[in-house]
mmCIF file of C-alpha atoms in Angstrom:
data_model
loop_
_atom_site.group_PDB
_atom_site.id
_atom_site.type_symbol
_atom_site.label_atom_id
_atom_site.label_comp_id
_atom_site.label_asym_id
_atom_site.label_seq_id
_atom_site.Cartn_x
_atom_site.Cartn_y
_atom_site.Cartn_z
ATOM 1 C CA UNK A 1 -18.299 -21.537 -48.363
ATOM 2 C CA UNK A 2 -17.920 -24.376 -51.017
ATOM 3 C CA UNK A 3 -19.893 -24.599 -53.931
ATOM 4 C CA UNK A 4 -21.705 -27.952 -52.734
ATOM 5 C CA UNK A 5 -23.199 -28.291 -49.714
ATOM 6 C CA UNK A 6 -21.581 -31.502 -47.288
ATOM 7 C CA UNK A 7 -24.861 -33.456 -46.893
ATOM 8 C CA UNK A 8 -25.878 -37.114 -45.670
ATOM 9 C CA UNK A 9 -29.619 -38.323 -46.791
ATOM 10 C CA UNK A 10 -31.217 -41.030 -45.791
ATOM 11 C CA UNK A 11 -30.294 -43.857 -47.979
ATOM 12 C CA UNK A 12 -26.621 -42.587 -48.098
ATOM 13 C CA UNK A 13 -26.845 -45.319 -44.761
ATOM 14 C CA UNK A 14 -26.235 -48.933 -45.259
ATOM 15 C CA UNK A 15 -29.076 -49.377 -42.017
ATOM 16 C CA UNK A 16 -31.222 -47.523 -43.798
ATOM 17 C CA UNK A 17 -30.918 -48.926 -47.192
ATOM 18 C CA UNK A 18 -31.430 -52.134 -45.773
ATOM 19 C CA UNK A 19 -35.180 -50.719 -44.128
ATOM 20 C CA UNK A 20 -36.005 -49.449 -47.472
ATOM 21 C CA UNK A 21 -35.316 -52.777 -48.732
ATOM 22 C CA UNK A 22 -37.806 -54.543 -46.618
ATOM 23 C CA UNK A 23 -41.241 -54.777 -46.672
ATOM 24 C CA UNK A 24 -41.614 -52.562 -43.763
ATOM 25 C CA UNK A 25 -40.802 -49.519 -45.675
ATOM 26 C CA UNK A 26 -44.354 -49.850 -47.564
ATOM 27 C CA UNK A 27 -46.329 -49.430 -44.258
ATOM 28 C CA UNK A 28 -47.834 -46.200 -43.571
ATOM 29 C CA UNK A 29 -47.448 -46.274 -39.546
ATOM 30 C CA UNK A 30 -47.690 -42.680 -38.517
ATOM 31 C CA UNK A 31 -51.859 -42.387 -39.246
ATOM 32 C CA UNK A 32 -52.320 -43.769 -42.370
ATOM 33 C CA UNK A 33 -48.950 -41.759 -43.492
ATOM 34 C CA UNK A 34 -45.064 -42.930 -44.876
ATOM 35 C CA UNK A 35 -43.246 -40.208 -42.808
ATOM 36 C CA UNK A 36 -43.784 -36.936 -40.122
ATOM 37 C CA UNK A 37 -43.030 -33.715 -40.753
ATOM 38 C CA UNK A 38 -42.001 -31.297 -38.071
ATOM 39 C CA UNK A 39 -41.143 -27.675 -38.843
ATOM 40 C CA UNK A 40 -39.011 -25.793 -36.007
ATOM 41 C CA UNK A 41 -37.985 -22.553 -36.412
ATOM 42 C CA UNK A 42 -34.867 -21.200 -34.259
ATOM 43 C CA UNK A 43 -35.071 -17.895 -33.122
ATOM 44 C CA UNK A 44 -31.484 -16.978 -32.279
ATOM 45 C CA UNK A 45 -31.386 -12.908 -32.473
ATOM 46 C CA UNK A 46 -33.610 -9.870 -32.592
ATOM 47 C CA UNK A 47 -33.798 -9.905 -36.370
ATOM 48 C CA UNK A 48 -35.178 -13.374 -35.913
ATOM 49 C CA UNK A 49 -37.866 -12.511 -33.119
ATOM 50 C CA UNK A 50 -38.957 -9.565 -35.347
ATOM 51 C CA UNK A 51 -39.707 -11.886 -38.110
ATOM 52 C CA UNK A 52 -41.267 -14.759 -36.169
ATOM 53 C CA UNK A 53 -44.692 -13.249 -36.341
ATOM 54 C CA UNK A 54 -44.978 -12.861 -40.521
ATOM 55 C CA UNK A 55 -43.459 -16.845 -40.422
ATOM 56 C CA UNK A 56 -46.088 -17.937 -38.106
ATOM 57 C CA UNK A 57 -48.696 -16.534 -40.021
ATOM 58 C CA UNK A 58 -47.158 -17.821 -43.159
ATOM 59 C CA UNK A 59 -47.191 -21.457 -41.277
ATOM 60 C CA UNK A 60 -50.733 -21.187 -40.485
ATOM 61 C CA UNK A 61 -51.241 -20.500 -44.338
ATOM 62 C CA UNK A 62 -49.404 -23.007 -45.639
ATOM 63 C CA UNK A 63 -51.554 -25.698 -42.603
ATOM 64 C CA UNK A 64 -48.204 -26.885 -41.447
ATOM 65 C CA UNK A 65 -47.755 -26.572 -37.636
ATOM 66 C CA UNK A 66 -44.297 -25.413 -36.163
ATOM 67 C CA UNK A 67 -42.110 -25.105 -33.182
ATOM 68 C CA UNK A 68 -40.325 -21.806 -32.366
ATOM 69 C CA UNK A 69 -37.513 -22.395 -30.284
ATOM 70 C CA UNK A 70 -36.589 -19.044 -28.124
ATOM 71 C CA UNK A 71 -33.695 -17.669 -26.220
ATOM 72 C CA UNK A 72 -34.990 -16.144 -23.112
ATOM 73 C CA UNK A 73 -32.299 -14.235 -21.840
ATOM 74 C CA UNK A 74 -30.737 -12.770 -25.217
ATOM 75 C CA UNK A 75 -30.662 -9.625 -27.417
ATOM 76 C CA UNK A 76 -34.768 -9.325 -27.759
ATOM 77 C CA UNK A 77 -37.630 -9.630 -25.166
ATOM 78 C CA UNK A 78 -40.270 -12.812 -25.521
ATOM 79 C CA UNK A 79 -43.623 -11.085 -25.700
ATOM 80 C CA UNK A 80 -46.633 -12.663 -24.008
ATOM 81 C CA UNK A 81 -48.249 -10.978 -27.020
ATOM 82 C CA UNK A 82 -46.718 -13.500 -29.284
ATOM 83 C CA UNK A 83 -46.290 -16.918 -27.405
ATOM 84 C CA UNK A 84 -50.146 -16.375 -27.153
ATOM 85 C CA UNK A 85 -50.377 -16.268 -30.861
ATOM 86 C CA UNK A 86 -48.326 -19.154 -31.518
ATOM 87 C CA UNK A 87 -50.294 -21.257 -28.733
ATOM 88 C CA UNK A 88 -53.875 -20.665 -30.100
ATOM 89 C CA UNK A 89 -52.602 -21.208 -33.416
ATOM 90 C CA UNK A 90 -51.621 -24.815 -32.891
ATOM 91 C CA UNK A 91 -48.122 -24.427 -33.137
ATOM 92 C CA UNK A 92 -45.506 -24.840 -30.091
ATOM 93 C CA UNK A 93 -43.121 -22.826 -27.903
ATOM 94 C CA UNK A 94 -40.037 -24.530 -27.428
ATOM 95 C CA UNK A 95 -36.760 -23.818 -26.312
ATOM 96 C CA UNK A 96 -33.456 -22.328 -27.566
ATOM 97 C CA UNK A 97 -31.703 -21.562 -24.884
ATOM 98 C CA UNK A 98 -31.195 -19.171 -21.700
ATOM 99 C CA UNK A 99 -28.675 -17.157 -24.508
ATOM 100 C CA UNK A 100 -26.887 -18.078 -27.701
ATOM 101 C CA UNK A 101 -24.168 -20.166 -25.857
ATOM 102 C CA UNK A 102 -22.379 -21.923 -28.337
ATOM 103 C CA UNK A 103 -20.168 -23.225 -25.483
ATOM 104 C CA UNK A 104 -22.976 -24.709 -23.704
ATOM 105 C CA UNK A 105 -21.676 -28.259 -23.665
ATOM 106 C CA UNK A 106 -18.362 -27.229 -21.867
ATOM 107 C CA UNK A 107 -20.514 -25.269 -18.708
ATOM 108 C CA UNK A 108 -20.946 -27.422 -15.698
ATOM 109 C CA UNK A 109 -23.772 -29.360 -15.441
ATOM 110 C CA UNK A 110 -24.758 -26.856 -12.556
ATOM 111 C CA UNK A 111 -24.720 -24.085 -14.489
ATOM 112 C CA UNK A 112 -26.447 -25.877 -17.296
ATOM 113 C CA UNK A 113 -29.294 -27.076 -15.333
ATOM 114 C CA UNK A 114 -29.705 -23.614 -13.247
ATOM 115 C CA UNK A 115 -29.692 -21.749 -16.446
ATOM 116 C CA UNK A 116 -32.268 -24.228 -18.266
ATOM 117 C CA UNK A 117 -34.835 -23.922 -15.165
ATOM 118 C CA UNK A 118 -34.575 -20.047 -15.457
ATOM 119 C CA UNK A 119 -35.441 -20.279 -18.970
ATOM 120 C CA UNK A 120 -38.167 -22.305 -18.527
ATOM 121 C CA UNK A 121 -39.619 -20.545 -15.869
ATOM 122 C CA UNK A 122 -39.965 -17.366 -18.027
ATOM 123 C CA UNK A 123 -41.967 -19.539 -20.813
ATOM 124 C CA UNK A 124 -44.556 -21.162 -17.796
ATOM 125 C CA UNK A 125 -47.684 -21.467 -18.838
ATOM 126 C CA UNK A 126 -47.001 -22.407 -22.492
ATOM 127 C CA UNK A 127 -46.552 -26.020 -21.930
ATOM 128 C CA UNK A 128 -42.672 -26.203 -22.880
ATOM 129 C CA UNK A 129 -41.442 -30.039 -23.251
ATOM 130 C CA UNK A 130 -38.665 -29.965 -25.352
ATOM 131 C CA UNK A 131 -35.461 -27.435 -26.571
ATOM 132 C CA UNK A 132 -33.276 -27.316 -29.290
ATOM 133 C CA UNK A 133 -29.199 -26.070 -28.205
ATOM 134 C CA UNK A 134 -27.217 -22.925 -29.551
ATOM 135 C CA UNK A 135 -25.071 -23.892 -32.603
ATOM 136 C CA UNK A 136 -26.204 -27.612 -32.034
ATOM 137 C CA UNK A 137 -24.178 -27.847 -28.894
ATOM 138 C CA UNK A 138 -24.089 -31.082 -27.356
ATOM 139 C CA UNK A 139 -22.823 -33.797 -24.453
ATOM 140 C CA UNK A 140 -24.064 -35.909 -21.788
ATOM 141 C CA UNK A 141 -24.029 -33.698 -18.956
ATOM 142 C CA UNK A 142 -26.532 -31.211 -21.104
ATOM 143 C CA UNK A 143 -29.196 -33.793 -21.937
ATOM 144 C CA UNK A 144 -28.224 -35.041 -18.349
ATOM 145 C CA UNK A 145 -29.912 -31.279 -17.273
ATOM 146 C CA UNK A 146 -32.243 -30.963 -19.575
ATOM 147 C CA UNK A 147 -34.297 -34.109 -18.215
ATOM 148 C CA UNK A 148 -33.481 -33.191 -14.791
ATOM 149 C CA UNK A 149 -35.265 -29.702 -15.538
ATOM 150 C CA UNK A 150 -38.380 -31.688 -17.028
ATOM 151 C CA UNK A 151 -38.135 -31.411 -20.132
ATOM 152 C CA UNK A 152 -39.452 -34.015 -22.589
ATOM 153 C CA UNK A 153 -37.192 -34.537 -25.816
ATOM 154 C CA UNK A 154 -34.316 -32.644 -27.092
ATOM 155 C CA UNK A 155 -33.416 -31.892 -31.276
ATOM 156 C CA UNK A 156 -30.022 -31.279 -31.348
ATOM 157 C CA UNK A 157 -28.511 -34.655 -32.537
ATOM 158 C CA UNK A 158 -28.401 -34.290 -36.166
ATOM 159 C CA UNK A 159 -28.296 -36.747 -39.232
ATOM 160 C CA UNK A 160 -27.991 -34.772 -42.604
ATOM 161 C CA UNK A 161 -25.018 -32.631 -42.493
ATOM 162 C CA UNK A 162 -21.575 -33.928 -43.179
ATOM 163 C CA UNK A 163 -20.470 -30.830 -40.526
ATOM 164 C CA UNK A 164 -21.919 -32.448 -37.779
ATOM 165 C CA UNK A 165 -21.560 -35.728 -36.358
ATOM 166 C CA UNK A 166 -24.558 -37.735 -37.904
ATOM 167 C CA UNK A 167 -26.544 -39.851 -35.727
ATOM 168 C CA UNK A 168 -28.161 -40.773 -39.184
ATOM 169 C CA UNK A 169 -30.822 -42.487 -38.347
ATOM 170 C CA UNK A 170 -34.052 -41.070 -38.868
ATOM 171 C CA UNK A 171 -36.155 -42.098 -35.829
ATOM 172 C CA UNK A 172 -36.574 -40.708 -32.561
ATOM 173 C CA UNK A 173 -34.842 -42.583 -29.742
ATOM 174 C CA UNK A 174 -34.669 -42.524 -25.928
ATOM 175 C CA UNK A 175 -31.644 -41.912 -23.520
ATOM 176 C CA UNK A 176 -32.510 -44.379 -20.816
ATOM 177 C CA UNK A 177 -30.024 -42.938 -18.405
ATOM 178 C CA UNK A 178 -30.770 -39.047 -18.654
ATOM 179 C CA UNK A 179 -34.951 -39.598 -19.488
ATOM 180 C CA UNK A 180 -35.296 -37.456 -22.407
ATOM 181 C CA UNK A 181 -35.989 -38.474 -25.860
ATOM 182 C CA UNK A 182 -34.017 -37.161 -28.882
ATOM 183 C CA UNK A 183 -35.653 -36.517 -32.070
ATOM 184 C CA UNK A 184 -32.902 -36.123 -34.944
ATOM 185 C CA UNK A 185 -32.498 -33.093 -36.581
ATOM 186 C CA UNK A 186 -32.512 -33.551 -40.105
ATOM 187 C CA UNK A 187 -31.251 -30.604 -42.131
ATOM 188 C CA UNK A 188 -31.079 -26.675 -41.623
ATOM 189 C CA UNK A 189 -31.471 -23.653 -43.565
ATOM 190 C CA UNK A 190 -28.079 -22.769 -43.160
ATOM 191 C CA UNK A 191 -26.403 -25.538 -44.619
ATOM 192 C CA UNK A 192 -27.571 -24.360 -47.798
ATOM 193 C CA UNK A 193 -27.471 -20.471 -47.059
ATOM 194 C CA UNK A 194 -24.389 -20.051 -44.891
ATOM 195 C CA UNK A 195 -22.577 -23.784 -45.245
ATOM 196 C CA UNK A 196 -22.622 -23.697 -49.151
ATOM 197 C CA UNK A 197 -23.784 -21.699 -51.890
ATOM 198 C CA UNK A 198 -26.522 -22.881 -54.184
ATOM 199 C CA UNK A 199 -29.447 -21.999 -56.137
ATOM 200 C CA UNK A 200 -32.715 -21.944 -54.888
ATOM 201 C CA UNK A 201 -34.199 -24.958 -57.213
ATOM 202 C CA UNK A 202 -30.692 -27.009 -56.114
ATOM 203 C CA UNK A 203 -32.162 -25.929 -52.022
ATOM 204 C CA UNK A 204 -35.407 -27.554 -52.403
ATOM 205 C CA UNK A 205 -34.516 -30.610 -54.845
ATOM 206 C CA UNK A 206 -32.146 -31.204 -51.685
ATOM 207 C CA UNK A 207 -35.182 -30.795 -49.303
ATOM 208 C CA UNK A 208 -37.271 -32.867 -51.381
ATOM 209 C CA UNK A 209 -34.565 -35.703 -51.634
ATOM 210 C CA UNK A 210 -34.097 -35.734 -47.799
ATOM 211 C CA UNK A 211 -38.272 -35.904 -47.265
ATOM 212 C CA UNK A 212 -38.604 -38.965 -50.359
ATOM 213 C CA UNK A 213 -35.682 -40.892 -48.699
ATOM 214 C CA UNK A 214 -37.366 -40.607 -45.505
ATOM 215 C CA UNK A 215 -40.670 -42.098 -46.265
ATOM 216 C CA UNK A 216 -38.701 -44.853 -47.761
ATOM 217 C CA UNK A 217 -37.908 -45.676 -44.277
ATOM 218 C CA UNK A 218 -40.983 -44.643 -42.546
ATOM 219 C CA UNK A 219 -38.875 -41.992 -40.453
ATOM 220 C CA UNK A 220 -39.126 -38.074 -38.952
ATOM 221 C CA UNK A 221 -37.875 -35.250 -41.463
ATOM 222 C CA UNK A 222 -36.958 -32.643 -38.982
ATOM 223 C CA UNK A 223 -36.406 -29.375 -40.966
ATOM 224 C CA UNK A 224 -35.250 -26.015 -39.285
ATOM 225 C CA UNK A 225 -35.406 -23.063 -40.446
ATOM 226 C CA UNK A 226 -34.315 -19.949 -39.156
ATOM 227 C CA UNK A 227 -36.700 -16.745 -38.742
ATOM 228 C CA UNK A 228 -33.481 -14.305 -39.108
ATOM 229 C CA UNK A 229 -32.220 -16.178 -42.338
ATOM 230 C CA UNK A 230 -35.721 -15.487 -44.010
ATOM 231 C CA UNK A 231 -36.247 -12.547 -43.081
ATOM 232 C CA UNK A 232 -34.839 -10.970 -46.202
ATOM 233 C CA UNK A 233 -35.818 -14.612 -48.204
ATOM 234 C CA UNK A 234 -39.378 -14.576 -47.633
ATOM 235 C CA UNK A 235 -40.195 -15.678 -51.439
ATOM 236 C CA UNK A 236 -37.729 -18.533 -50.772
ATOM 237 C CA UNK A 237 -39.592 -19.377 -47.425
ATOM 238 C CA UNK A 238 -43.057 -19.443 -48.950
ATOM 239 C CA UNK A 239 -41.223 -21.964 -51.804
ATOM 240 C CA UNK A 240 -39.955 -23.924 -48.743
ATOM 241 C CA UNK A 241 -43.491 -24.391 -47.262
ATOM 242 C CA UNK A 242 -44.396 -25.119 -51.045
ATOM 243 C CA UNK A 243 -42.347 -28.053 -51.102
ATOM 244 C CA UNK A 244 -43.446 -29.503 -47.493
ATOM 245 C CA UNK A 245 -47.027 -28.963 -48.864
ATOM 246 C CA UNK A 246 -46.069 -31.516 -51.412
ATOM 247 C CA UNK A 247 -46.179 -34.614 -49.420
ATOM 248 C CA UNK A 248 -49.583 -33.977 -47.878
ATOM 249 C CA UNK A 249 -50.768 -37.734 -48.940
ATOM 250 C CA UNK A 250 -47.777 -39.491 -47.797
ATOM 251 C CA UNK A 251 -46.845 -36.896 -44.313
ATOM 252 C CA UNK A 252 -47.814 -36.488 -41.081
ATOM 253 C CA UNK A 253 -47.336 -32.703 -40.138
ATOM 254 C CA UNK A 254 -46.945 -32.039 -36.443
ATOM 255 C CA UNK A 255 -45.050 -30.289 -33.976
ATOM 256 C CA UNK A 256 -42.190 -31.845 -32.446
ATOM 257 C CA UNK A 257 -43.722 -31.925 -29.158
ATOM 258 C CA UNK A 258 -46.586 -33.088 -30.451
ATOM 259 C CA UNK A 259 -44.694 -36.369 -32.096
ATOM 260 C CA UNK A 260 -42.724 -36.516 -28.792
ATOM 261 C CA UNK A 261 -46.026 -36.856 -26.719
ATOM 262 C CA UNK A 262 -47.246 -39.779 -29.338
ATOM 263 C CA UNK A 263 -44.160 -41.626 -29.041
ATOM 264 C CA UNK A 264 -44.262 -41.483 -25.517
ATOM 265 C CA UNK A 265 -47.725 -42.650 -25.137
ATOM 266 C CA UNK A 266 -46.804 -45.209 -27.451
ATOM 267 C CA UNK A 267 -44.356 -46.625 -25.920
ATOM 268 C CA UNK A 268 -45.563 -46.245 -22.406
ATOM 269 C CA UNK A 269 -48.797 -48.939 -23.918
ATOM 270 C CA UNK A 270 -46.303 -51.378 -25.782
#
């Protein structure tokens, strides 16, 4: 990987520049706060599951709810045990995906949609709105299935990597045509970790940058991080929450579902 890694904050954007520059960008819209939070946490392989536990109590610690995002029909078993833990604890089950399919934009939509119901079928009872694709995969015909299957908002769409294409825009927006709502992704663990190589104090500067920028434009920092990427990190994790804990008087911490379900209702009374 290269030394730096290929990122795009906030102001980088000539929109969003031009919201910072306005007098909007002083308004604290989201409860009295500058910006939301939401923590997800994708748990793509059996090293991951294992982990998921220790991160949600370190979560709970830290009084930052999360979102764990699970593959159903993978390498480990989703334990009742555990979804149970993560629902009384405030946090959310989402999901990741029926398996790792990094080629899930290329399925049919049939497919796509058969294999989404499954998945959600095996987390009933958890209240699962919204899902996060393997390896950010992406189209029309997927978010096309994913609001067919019910589901509430995606967070696949991202806005700080250079990898990706950037929707780069901070704010959640709605797909008219397929009924789902997409709320950005703004950076992951592994474009630090896996996409570059830096310190740790270079990591969170970058982590802090992307959260300051964001309140400039009153906007959602979406931050994922992986349980199977921490696993080994766990010091580094505990400085990540650190660093989210920082913005308590300026952030709103919630789950993404949680955000999606405010957005909705706000929109449904405007």
């Amino acid at each position: 990987p290269s030394r730096k890694p290929k990122l795009i904050y906030p102001l980088d954007c000539s929109e969003n520049r031009a919201v910072a520059q306005s007098a909007a960008s002083k308004d604290r819209p989201w409860d009295g706060k500058r910006l939301v939070i939401c923590l997800s946490h994708d748990v793509d392989n059996d090293i991951g599951y294992r982990w998921s536990g220790k991160m949600l109590d370190l979560d709970v610690k830290a009084e930052i709810p999360s979102t764990f995002n699970f593959l159903t029909h993978d390498n480990y078993r989703v334990e009742k045990a555990l979804l149970d833990r993560i629902s009384r604890s405030g946090c959310e089950v989402g999901l990741h995906g029926f398996t790792h399919d990094q080629g899930l934009a290329y399925r049919s939509r049939r497919m796509i949609l058969e294999k989404t119901k499954r998945a959600l079928k095996t987390l009933e009872g958890y209240g699962v709105t919204g899902t996060r694709t393997p390896a950010l995969s992406r189209s029309a015909k997927v978010l096309s299935a994913f609001g067919e299957a019910g589901l509430m908002y995606d967070s696949t769409f991202q806005t700080g990597s250079a990898l990706y294409h950037s929707v780069r825009i901070p704010y959640p927006y709605f797909y008219d045509e397929h009924k789902i709502w997409e709320i950005p992704l703004t950076i992951q663990d592994d474009n630090y970790l896996r996409d570059a190589s830096v310190s740790t104090p270079e990591m969170l500067d970058s982590i802090r940058r992307f959260i300051r920028e964001t309140a400039e434009v009153n906007g959602v920092v979406v931050l994922n991080v992986h349980p199977h990427l921490m696993a080994p990190r766990e010091g580094l994790y505990e400085q990540i929450l650190s660093v989210l804990g920082e913005f308590k008087s300026d952030a709103l911490y919630v789950t993404t579902g949680d955000l999606c379900r405010r957005i909705t209702k706000s929109s449904v009374e405007i």
